[in-house]
XYZ file of C-alpha atoms in Angstrom:
598
model
C 60.938 278.429 13.954
C 57.089 277.373 12.849
C 55.151 275.926 15.792
C 55.576 272.135 15.139
C 52.849 271.222 17.534
C 50.532 272.583 15.651
C 51.300 271.841 11.869
C 48.580 269.651 10.468
C 50.150 267.757 7.852
C 53.286 267.991 5.654
C 51.365 269.471 2.649
C 49.825 272.189 5.034
C 53.538 272.986 6.214
C 54.806 273.210 2.348
C 51.636 275.487 1.292
C 51.665 277.871 4.536
C 55.648 278.595 3.782
C 55.109 278.934 0.283
C 52.562 281.398 1.271
C 54.961 283.311 3.298
C 57.882 283.602 1.269
C 56.041 284.019 -2.002
C 58.799 285.381 -4.549
C 61.788 283.658 -2.710
C 63.997 281.586 -4.297
C 63.393 277.955 -3.400
C 64.744 274.705 -5.770
C 67.711 275.254 -7.835
C 69.071 273.060 -10.315
C 71.238 272.952 -13.109
C 70.341 273.818 -17.065
C 73.211 274.232 -19.627
C 75.587 275.823 -17.235
C 73.282 277.674 -14.927
C 72.017 277.445 -11.911
C 67.709 278.435 -11.927
C 65.717 278.894 -9.306
C 61.925 278.537 -8.833
C 59.932 280.301 -6.434
C 58.121 278.821 -3.517
C 55.451 280.637 -5.190
C 56.135 278.926 -8.641
C 56.918 275.179 -6.665
C 53.500 276.010 -4.890
C 51.173 276.765 -7.548
C 52.576 273.698 -10.091
C 51.821 271.195 -7.383
C 48.602 272.104 -6.541
C 48.248 271.482 -10.259
C 49.771 268.235 -10.605
C 47.280 267.545 -7.486
C 43.928 268.285 -8.930
C 45.327 266.620 -12.125
C 45.813 263.472 -10.195
C 42.660 263.376 -8.588
C 41.235 264.152 -12.558
C 43.021 261.117 -13.057
C 40.770 259.161 -10.051
C 43.425 259.385 -7.546
C 41.600 259.368 -4.036
C 42.879 259.417 -0.831
C 44.585 256.179 0.495
C 45.558 255.241 -2.718
C 49.220 254.802 -3.281
C 51.426 256.054 -6.115
C 54.696 255.122 -7.050
C 57.320 258.057 -7.562
C 60.722 256.892 -9.838
C 62.691 260.272 -10.314
C 66.799 260.920 -9.589
C 66.537 264.264 -7.313
C 65.293 267.084 -9.238
C 62.406 269.772 -8.269
C 60.152 267.677 -9.722
C 60.527 264.867 -6.965
C 59.643 267.677 -4.213
C 56.403 268.860 -6.343
C 55.490 264.919 -7.069
C 55.546 263.910 -3.698
C 53.834 267.090 -2.078
C 51.394 267.074 -4.497
C 50.551 263.104 -4.245
C 50.444 263.578 -0.234
C 48.186 266.853 -1.088
C 45.293 264.491 -2.627
C 45.601 262.610 0.384
C 47.371 259.503 -1.453
C 50.717 257.727 -0.168
C 53.778 258.455 -2.317
C 55.631 255.094 -2.399
C 59.314 255.887 -3.453
C 61.508 253.481 -5.759
C 65.132 253.574 -5.519
C 66.372 254.818 -9.088
C 68.778 251.929 -9.112
C 66.205 248.821 -8.403
C 65.839 246.232 -11.270
C 63.035 245.444 -13.663
C 61.598 242.540 -10.327
C 61.848 245.369 -8.033
C 59.883 247.397 -9.863
C 57.242 245.080 -9.929
C 57.258 243.459 -6.184
C 56.901 246.904 -5.387
C 54.136 247.513 -7.649
C 52.730 244.256 -6.332
C 53.369 244.473 -3.041
C 51.899 248.559 -2.534
C 48.804 247.649 -4.680
C 49.817 251.263 -6.281
C 47.368 252.353 -9.894
C 49.258 254.687 -10.821
C 53.303 255.895 -11.166
C 54.840 259.052 -11.705
C 58.977 258.291 -13.532
C 61.108 261.214 -14.784
C 63.800 259.599 -17.177
C 63.648 257.632 -20.561
C 66.378 256.061 -19.174
C 64.446 254.691 -16.147
C 61.521 254.304 -18.315
C 62.933 252.108 -20.172
C 63.617 249.699 -16.990
C 60.246 250.177 -15.346
C 57.614 250.494 -18.101
C 57.860 246.457 -18.713
C 56.958 246.151 -14.919
C 54.162 248.593 -15.173
C 53.122 246.738 -17.860
C 53.143 243.154 -15.896
C 51.571 245.143 -13.359
C 48.387 246.374 -15.424
C 48.972 249.931 -14.165
C 46.067 252.352 -14.499
C 48.196 255.418 -15.544
C 51.894 256.014 -15.357
C 53.334 260.030 -15.516
C 56.258 260.868 -17.328
C 58.101 264.059 -16.745
C 60.123 263.063 -20.041
C 58.951 261.467 -23.187
C 60.023 257.399 -23.240
C 62.204 256.061 -25.829
C 59.147 253.925 -26.340
C 55.477 253.276 -25.314
C 54.837 250.055 -24.715
C 51.306 250.383 -26.871
C 47.820 250.454 -25.898
C 48.288 248.257 -22.854
C 49.575 251.075 -20.620
C 48.402 254.923 -20.824
C 50.787 257.446 -20.103
C 50.332 261.089 -19.463
C 52.908 263.397 -19.689
C 53.739 266.117 -16.665
C 53.084 269.298 -19.109
C 49.689 267.379 -19.657
C 48.756 266.661 -15.878
C 49.437 270.008 -15.235
C 47.601 271.400 -17.941
C 44.782 268.936 -16.574
C 44.805 270.302 -13.608
C 43.892 273.662 -14.458
C 40.876 273.151 -15.681
C 39.511 271.109 -12.087
C 38.185 272.960 -9.318
C 40.671 274.662 -6.938
C 39.999 272.714 -3.258
C 43.301 271.381 -2.856
C 43.313 273.193 0.582
C 40.310 271.348 1.507
C 41.613 267.849 1.477
C 45.200 268.938 2.850
C 42.810 270.616 5.596
C 40.926 267.078 5.967
C 44.135 264.618 6.325
C 45.175 263.874 10.118
C 48.970 264.010 11.487
C 48.660 260.321 12.250
C 47.634 259.526 8.467
C 50.243 257.604 6.545
C 51.631 259.973 4.050
C 54.575 257.370 2.322
C 55.892 253.828 1.881
C 59.249 253.909 2.364
C 60.843 249.954 1.237
C 63.690 248.923 3.141
C 65.278 245.548 3.257
C 64.143 243.105 5.454
C 66.501 240.157 6.692
C 64.092 237.406 4.602
C 65.812 239.873 1.658
C 62.609 241.050 0.338
C 62.089 244.999 1.084
C 59.044 245.746 3.753
C 57.138 248.695 3.178
C 57.561 251.364 6.028
C 54.660 253.316 6.476
C 55.459 256.541 7.999
C 52.572 259.231 9.105
C 53.049 263.392 8.853
C 53.426 263.204 12.665
C 56.500 261.650 11.973
C 58.169 263.455 9.624
C 57.143 266.754 11.028
C 58.546 265.376 14.677
C 62.071 264.603 13.106
C 62.308 268.348 11.134
C 61.060 269.545 15.192
C 64.394 268.290 16.550
C 66.505 268.740 13.509
C 65.771 272.654 13.897
C 66.032 272.199 18.077
C 69.387 270.459 17.708
C 70.767 272.882 14.526
C 69.531 276.202 15.900
C 72.638 275.894 18.318
C 74.757 276.030 15.443
C 76.980 279.847 14.614
C 74.920 281.853 12.708
C 72.067 280.150 12.426
C 68.778 282.150 11.147
C 71.302 285.351 9.718
C 69.976 284.049 6.502
C 68.192 281.377 4.772
C 69.728 277.975 5.198
C 71.050 276.743 1.965
C 71.065 272.140 1.286
C 72.664 270.968 -1.369
C 70.826 267.290 -2.295
C 72.226 264.491 -3.654
C 71.144 261.722 -1.842
C 68.474 259.687 -2.919
C 65.369 261.218 -2.399
C 63.802 257.648 -2.352
C 65.545 256.831 0.746
C 64.143 257.813 4.502
C 67.141 260.041 5.257
C 67.439 262.256 2.084
C 63.176 262.399 2.078
C 63.148 263.792 5.990
C 66.199 265.978 6.605
C 66.856 267.045 2.659
C 63.715 267.949 1.870
C 61.147 268.346 4.538
C 63.625 270.133 6.762
C 64.582 272.549 4.240
C 60.623 272.874 3.746
C 60.199 273.334 7.418
C 63.042 275.639 7.885
C 62.113 278.251 4.832
C 65.381 277.264 3.251
C 66.473 276.926 0.041
C 67.457 273.455 -1.982
C 69.894 272.762 -4.578
C 69.769 269.593 -6.529
C 73.621 268.069 -7.416
C 74.097 267.509 -10.890
C 75.492 264.258 -9.855
C 78.015 262.712 -7.320
C 80.903 262.779 -9.690
C 80.305 267.115 -9.835
C 79.383 266.904 -6.266
C 82.433 268.462 -5.099
C 82.171 271.183 -7.953
C 78.680 271.726 -7.161
C 79.488 271.986 -3.394
C 82.135 275.013 -4.672
C 79.124 276.563 -6.366
C 76.242 276.452 -4.512
C 77.945 277.143 -1.070
C 75.467 275.191 1.031
C 75.650 275.675 4.691
C 73.919 272.648 5.650
C 74.920 269.522 4.093
C 73.064 265.996 4.682
C 75.204 262.788 3.605
C 76.318 259.681 4.485
C 80.161 258.048 5.630
C 81.147 257.089 2.019
C 80.669 260.884 1.244
C 83.326 261.637 4.276
C 85.398 258.906 3.797
C 85.874 259.698 -0.198
C 86.256 263.305 0.426
C 89.041 262.189 3.506
C 90.618 260.277 0.856
C 90.833 263.230 -2.236
C 92.566 265.600 0.731
C 95.089 263.297 1.866
C 95.776 262.568 -2.091
C 95.811 266.188 -2.745
C 98.450 266.151 0.106
C 100.706 263.621 -1.130
C 100.749 265.511 -4.368
C 101.242 269.437 -2.932
C 105.128 270.111 -2.062
C 106.413 269.210 1.060
C 105.578 272.963 2.872
C 101.975 272.086 2.083
C 101.905 268.535 3.361
C 103.448 268.840 6.276
C 100.962 272.062 7.163
C 98.171 269.682 6.160
C 99.277 266.472 8.606
C 100.179 269.394 11.279
C 96.865 270.939 11.362
C 95.270 267.422 11.743
C 97.257 266.303 14.487
C 96.538 269.500 16.234
C 93.643 269.909 15.335
C 92.776 265.900 16.640
C 94.910 266.539 19.429
C 92.988 269.635 20.928
C 89.396 267.718 20.043
C 90.745 264.832 22.253
C 92.343 266.901 25.196
C 92.367 270.690 24.869
C 94.774 270.985 27.259
C 97.011 268.714 26.511
C 98.327 271.522 24.215
C 101.755 273.272 24.751
C 101.686 276.912 24.879
C 103.453 276.731 21.425
C 101.525 274.036 19.686
C 98.000 276.631 20.685
C 100.085 279.322 18.732
C 101.021 277.201 15.946
C 97.440 275.579 15.952
C 95.902 279.282 15.877
C 98.187 280.054 13.457
C 97.106 276.619 11.053
C 93.756 277.887 11.572
C 94.577 280.741 8.832
C 97.394 278.971 7.000
C 95.455 275.340 6.529
C 91.428 275.346 7.672
C 90.181 278.769 6.653
C 91.475 277.626 2.863
C 89.972 273.798 3.137
C 86.609 275.680 4.395
C 86.769 277.888 1.664
C 86.874 274.452 -0.916
C 83.389 273.991 0.514
C 81.806 277.191 -0.063
C 83.366 279.239 3.216
C 79.875 279.188 4.485
C 79.246 275.361 5.610
C 77.885 275.172 9.300
C 77.551 271.126 9.515
C 77.940 268.237 8.050
C 75.273 265.867 8.999
C 76.028 262.117 8.814
C 73.621 259.382 9.040
C 72.405 256.133 7.166
C 75.825 254.357 8.796
C 78.482 254.177 10.976
C 80.994 257.174 10.908
C 84.464 256.148 11.172
C 85.997 257.951 14.095
C 88.835 258.734 12.314
C 87.159 260.008 9.640
C 84.870 261.942 11.926
C 88.233 263.658 13.957
C 89.858 264.213 10.347
C 87.071 267.000 9.491
C 87.041 268.039 12.861
C 90.448 268.505 13.022
C 90.557 270.748 9.723
C 87.678 272.856 11.249
C 84.628 271.533 9.657
C 82.048 269.890 12.350
C 80.433 266.882 11.585
C 77.735 265.576 13.407
C 76.979 262.448 13.831
C 73.517 260.762 14.143
C 71.543 257.466 14.458
C 68.140 256.426 13.263
C 66.413 253.994 10.628
C 63.769 254.040 8.176
C 61.159 253.220 10.974
C 62.038 255.876 12.856
C 61.688 258.439 10.058
C 64.868 258.052 10.358
C 66.305 260.019 13.165
C 66.424 259.552 16.492
C 69.632 261.017 18.096
C 72.277 263.227 16.641
C 75.178 265.159 17.705
C 74.917 268.477 19.445
C 77.626 271.404 18.134
C 77.520 271.875 22.191
C 79.001 268.723 23.409
C 80.207 266.383 19.822
C 80.962 262.848 21.013
C 82.542 261.303 18.217
C 82.327 258.229 19.627
C 78.501 258.350 20.415
C 75.737 259.279 17.751
C 74.524 261.914 20.306
C 71.222 262.336 22.546
C 67.890 261.441 21.617
C 65.920 264.323 19.873
C 63.273 266.426 21.609
C 60.333 264.260 22.022
C 62.154 260.849 21.484
C 62.316 258.410 24.462
C 65.160 255.864 23.823
C 66.066 252.966 26.331
C 67.962 250.065 26.195
C 66.238 246.401 26.780
C 67.671 243.968 29.274
C 69.592 242.509 26.190
C 71.420 245.762 25.326
C 68.928 246.537 22.287
C 68.169 249.791 21.768
C 64.051 250.792 21.925
C 62.676 253.943 20.342
C 59.491 255.321 21.608
C 57.681 258.692 20.014
C 55.823 259.996 17.098
C 58.829 259.459 14.974
C 58.077 255.657 15.104
C 56.231 254.035 11.834
C 52.912 253.288 11.633
C 53.644 249.557 10.883
C 54.734 247.369 7.978
C 52.438 248.000 5.158
C 50.300 244.305 5.164
C 52.492 242.887 7.669
C 50.524 243.382 10.698
C 52.269 240.359 12.665
C 55.549 241.422 11.862
C 54.651 244.976 12.622
C 53.912 243.649 16.228
C 57.147 242.075 16.400
C 58.700 245.157 15.893
C 56.468 247.825 17.663
C 55.535 246.098 21.291
C 53.784 248.808 24.087
C 54.853 251.374 21.616
C 58.584 250.980 21.337
C 60.525 250.283 18.597
C 63.051 247.481 18.611
C 65.515 248.636 16.449
C 67.290 245.195 16.135
C 70.231 247.445 17.429
C 72.788 246.596 20.465
C 73.661 250.011 22.349
C 74.519 252.119 25.294
C 73.941 255.654 26.882
C 76.558 257.284 28.423
C 76.744 259.394 31.616
C 75.943 262.192 29.424
C 72.665 260.698 28.042
C 74.796 259.836 24.565
C 73.783 256.762 22.718
C 76.357 255.133 21.721
C 76.015 251.890 19.510
C 78.082 248.332 20.057
C 76.483 246.100 18.129
C 73.730 244.872 15.491
C 71.248 242.563 16.554
C 69.381 242.003 13.520
C 71.500 240.386 9.625
C 71.370 243.379 7.485
C 74.070 244.930 6.001
C 74.250 249.111 5.854
C 77.242 249.681 3.403
C 78.903 252.989 3.869
C 76.320 254.820 1.396
C 73.590 253.841 4.032
C 71.807 251.498 2.290
C 70.327 248.586 3.771
C 71.389 244.941 2.066
C 69.664 242.048 3.096
C 72.706 239.571 2.957
C 70.354 236.071 3.046
C 68.777 237.950 -0.320
C 72.791 238.030 -1.912
C 73.729 234.862 -0.749
C 70.908 232.571 -1.870
C 71.497 234.226 -4.848
C 74.788 233.237 -5.574
C 74.455 230.185 -4.255
C 71.969 229.269 -7.075
C 75.215 229.277 -9.378
C 76.054 225.778 -9.891
C 79.556 226.431 -9.016
C 78.847 227.845 -5.606
C 78.747 225.599 -2.615
C 78.831 227.885 -0.368
C 78.984 231.988 0.384
C 79.373 234.631 3.119
C 79.181 238.447 1.654
C 80.774 241.266 4.011
C 80.423 244.921 3.828
C 78.908 246.798 6.946
C 80.852 250.293 6.537
C 81.764 249.959 3.179
C 81.819 251.443 -0.264
C 80.339 247.779 -1.486
C 80.337 244.210 -0.851
C 82.997 241.354 -0.870
C 82.605 237.749 0.362
C 84.348 234.437 0.782
C 83.583 231.595 -1.704
C 83.228 228.279 -1.538
C 83.477 226.923 -4.677
C 80.752 223.754 -5.452
C 83.103 219.933 -4.858
C 81.599 218.509 -7.899
C 82.053 221.351 -9.973
C 85.695 221.393 -8.897
C 86.322 217.299 -10.088
C 84.441 218.249 -13.063
C 86.826 221.143 -13.995
C 90.292 219.645 -13.011
C 88.815 216.891 -15.326
C 88.495 219.269 -18.096
C 91.544 220.852 -17.661
C 93.717 218.192 -16.788
C 94.183 219.225 -13.550
C 95.074 217.269 -10.342
C 92.137 217.842 -7.743
C 95.023 217.634 -5.006
C 96.717 219.951 -6.371
C 94.525 222.671 -7.184
C 94.863 225.871 -4.629
C 92.283 229.251 -4.643
C 95.464 231.005 -6.096
C 94.747 228.794 -8.930
C 93.965 232.134 -12.035
C 91.993 229.708 -13.997
C 89.947 228.028 -11.778
C 89.607 231.540 -9.684
C 88.301 233.079 -13.461
C 85.545 230.109 -13.705
C 83.929 231.175 -10.186
C 84.035 234.718 -11.385
C 81.785 233.774 -14.377
C 79.345 232.448 -11.523
C 79.554 235.936 -9.961
C 79.373 238.021 -12.427
C 76.127 235.519 -13.723
C 74.515 236.329 -10.425
C 75.889 239.833 -10.330
C 73.374 240.782 -13.175
C 70.484 239.552 -11.465
C 71.656 241.987 -8.233
C 71.094 245.429 -7.841
C 73.726 248.188 -8.120
C 74.475 247.986 -4.046
C 74.208 244.272 -4.225
C 76.598 243.267 -6.893
C 79.995 241.364 -5.459
C 82.706 243.360 -6.109
C 85.725 240.669 -4.812
C 85.870 237.612 -3.054
C 87.938 235.211 -1.985
C 88.002 231.423 -2.181
C 88.200 228.579 0.528
C 88.511 224.947 -1.133
C 86.887 223.244 1.891
C 83.570 223.201 2.801
C 82.634 224.327 5.887
C 80.649 222.369 8.340
C 78.757 222.903 11.421
C 76.712 220.687 13.582
C 73.244 222.245 13.023
C 72.664 221.062 9.101
C 69.570 222.705 9.229
C 71.438 226.099 8.742
C 71.510 227.016 4.667
C 74.671 226.763 3.080
C 74.901 230.509 3.442
C 74.311 230.903 6.831
C 76.778 227.531 7.781
C 80.003 230.149 6.320
C 78.693 232.846 8.409
C 78.700 231.240 11.819
C 81.926 229.888 10.651
C 82.624 233.279 10.462
C 81.977 234.623 13.519
C 83.985 231.374 15.154
C 86.989 231.904 13.347
C 87.072 235.344 12.006
C 87.864 235.624 8.642
C 87.892 239.187 9.184
C 91.492 240.258 7.708
C 91.219 238.262 4.109
C 88.034 240.019 3.747
C 88.982 243.724 4.673
C 92.405 242.772 2.493
C 89.854 242.707 -0.559
C 89.389 245.772 -0.197
C 92.975 246.886 -0.932
C 93.307 245.088 -4.273
């Protein structure tokens, strides 16, 4: 375990580990069907040269550098290289629209960007031209360069340029303070406009320390280098900390998954010891296992179901198992659980779940099959993990106790407050908003919860108006509803998707549109119902138009029609807010839940 109290900053932590581990394998990626590794020394050398190249191109301490890439070794190199110059990494999601990119470029004031593939460059470069960027560094040559208005350099050219510069990277690294902002991560705000969360080196280092304090108690910890499989977007604070800098702090190896479609195969190949993920993965895996059981012969299915039943019973109340059930449960360890564990590589010590609430039944399913799932909690503003369950006492109904050196208390109105080095430096260029959220050092999370008798935190509600889907993405309902309500066919709408894989919604058609449509289609408005396929198709076209203006996670997949507008006493509420208030009062939950069954 490294001395976290004396780690100066993230680049120094990385370079110190590289100097210690030298030729040991570090980053793995697949090429031509083979997993190939780069050693700590190789990664450090490339990172060093890139950092020198950035400085040669005028990047100075405090500058923002946008980073747009899928997960790959060069993501880590670019991130550390940016920080090593004293600049601030500003990650962008690969799913961002051109408008999203333009907003981040304008808001952050970034003058330089690093982009990976030609596909991502195609959507980004027009925004870069509009924003007047000084330089775009490409890992792969784009299909079309936008002329002389934008200066583009390749990754290899930057490395060559860096090699020609004086090697004084460590001088700049050592000059940085632990409390300096090292990255700005944009996350959805209640208004729909992404907020730039400023995280310090110390905030992320604090998370690394807390993670090791928890996971060092796992069976077999420290016997060999830990192996992580990275597949959540590194632009998300959860993966950025837990999937990148935690492995750096531990001297672990990182494998970069080929794609989400190949993830299950990659798990079997890589045989990770720790996996960081969001609830959606566990939901998907559970569904596949159960579907496989249905397709298997009768005996295999019965054994799986019995293993789940007895495993759940043993977790909930070990003393409730009869003598016969205990014997059968041990037999099922060999016949069922060992085989399930082998499908995940056979050496997985823990799944760590975060980014959104984990369904209790899903977590129980994994525990019952001998796969440890530790649920945690936090948000981008806390770098991001504030609490996580422990293997010594894993309470699925909670998100665990606060991590080391993290204080959690419950305000009088039930809001969860967090204090410690992990708290953000504030929102970029939003001092008033920052002052509303951080009061006397306490981060006001906007979540409602309680601490149980063991000091474990339980989340009971969400105070702020943000949807968190099962993939851990934050989505502003007001933004999505606002875009939908711009379509002339739609008068009111309400979207739904907390802890779900995608968004669905309730839509109230515009009353004038109903009359016009009925007239054009010779339909009596009095007889028109929400089940009319032709009418619903017309509304569907409006939803499709709105979806084109939104990112992948914001798109509304299915909807239910309600033909009469909702009314409330307060006419100051926006159309979308009117529906939300109505849903809260009259519970349209079943209608919305049924949309996920179609």
